[in-house]
């Protein structure tokens, strides 16, 4: 690959669209490349506002780190890649759909997002109709595996079929026999609730009740009362940021984390710190998809020194790099080329990690098998990762969590 002058990568700020500049021209003197039209353009629809805003910073950092590495390595097919950041909001607003319209108008080749499964479902059809690749770093609803308009859809996070299995096994191993599931009413909440229930029952436990609540609710005394009256010895809390209101309601009913087994999921597993009184969450456990982030944390902090959580940062990095590698292998940056090459660069070749190493192998004519920071990332024909790691975590007295173990599972078993 010829090396081209590199432009500065623009920094993304909350609520503001950011676009990196692209370099133009071939410094070899053998011709020219129009990098205004031929450069890879990535768009993001990730949470800056709404109930999943706590997931936004590591996801934006993951994308920006990938763009930085891509451009430092000479770009994609001789041109610097660029990124346009847009807000996804949550399901209570039309922000994500409006963001998709904005990115379509600006001619992006791949969209990274959304974090919420239900939010992705609000614009997936628009991207399908335009033939634009979508790669979510955090969607886990099983619905996407068989989604009718899913030809351009991929994800670097695993289906909740796997998270449900690991979470159910963790609850059983902790000695609990009867649980209540409290889940928000959307494709993520109900999908993960079903996966937990099926696995917990298969492992010999009893699901006394599954309580589905309105994600726009701010008062949860009725739901807390149902949990208190159920006779369960543990509760699975499948929520987003509503947990900051729901958890105190449970505690007021005598169903605190030290009274009842509390189990969180990726939608609410966060370092809450002084948002709750000291010791409030101590002993609660939770799961979220993804390998140990230690290998990428320092690099993400270089992009955003304010990060305190790293959830889905690796998946966002991997999604961006995979799109770039697919373009390199296909020899073009258009979305159709990226779609047609994403599966190939993710499996059955020389194992490599990061854009720089993998792009060099492609330049040498080798097939590659991309190994990501978030896991092996071998895409199935449906755009799912075929195997993944689920981390199990436990809260400490300061309301932050630490890792207990990681479980690797194959979704094709």
mmCIF file of C-alpha atoms in Angstrom, residues 15 31 52 62 69 79 93 108 126 192 237 239 244 250 257 265 287-288 334 379 385 389 409:
data_model
loop_
_atom_site.group_PDB
_atom_site.id
_atom_site.type_symbol
_atom_site.label_atom_id
_atom_site.label_comp_id
_atom_site.label_asym_id
_atom_site.label_seq_id
_atom_site.Cartn_x
_atom_site.Cartn_y
_atom_site.Cartn_z
ATOM 1 C CA UNK A 15 -23.711 16.192 21.256
ATOM 2 C CA UNK A 31 -1.105 9.079 -10.199
ATOM 3 C CA UNK A 52 -27.441 4.037 28.246
ATOM 4 C CA UNK A 62 -12.980 2.365 20.936
ATOM 5 C CA UNK A 69 -4.480 3.409 14.412
ATOM 6 C CA UNK A 79 -6.685 7.490 2.182
ATOM 7 C CA UNK A 93 -36.880 9.726 21.665
ATOM 8 C CA UNK A 108 -21.076 6.895 5.329
ATOM 9 C CA UNK A 126 -33.275 2.471 6.909
ATOM 10 C CA UNK A 192 -32.465 -11.845 27.872
ATOM 11 C CA UNK A 237 -32.325 -7.191 37.259
ATOM 12 C CA UNK A 239 -32.471 -2.947 33.287
ATOM 13 C CA UNK A 244 -30.827 3.896 40.106
ATOM 14 C CA UNK A 250 -36.145 -3.001 46.462
ATOM 15 C CA UNK A 257 -28.362 -6.770 47.948
ATOM 16 C CA UNK A 265 -26.481 -7.670 33.396
ATOM 17 C CA UNK A 287 -22.448 -10.505 33.821
ATOM 18 C CA UNK A 288 -21.549 -8.811 30.593
ATOM 19 C CA UNK A 334 -18.119 1.058 -0.547
ATOM 20 C CA UNK A 379 -18.807 -14.021 12.035
ATOM 21 C CA UNK A 385 -20.071 -13.849 16.506
ATOM 22 C CA UNK A 389 -16.472 -14.646 26.441
ATOM 23 C CA UNK A 409 -18.659 -20.271 25.127
#
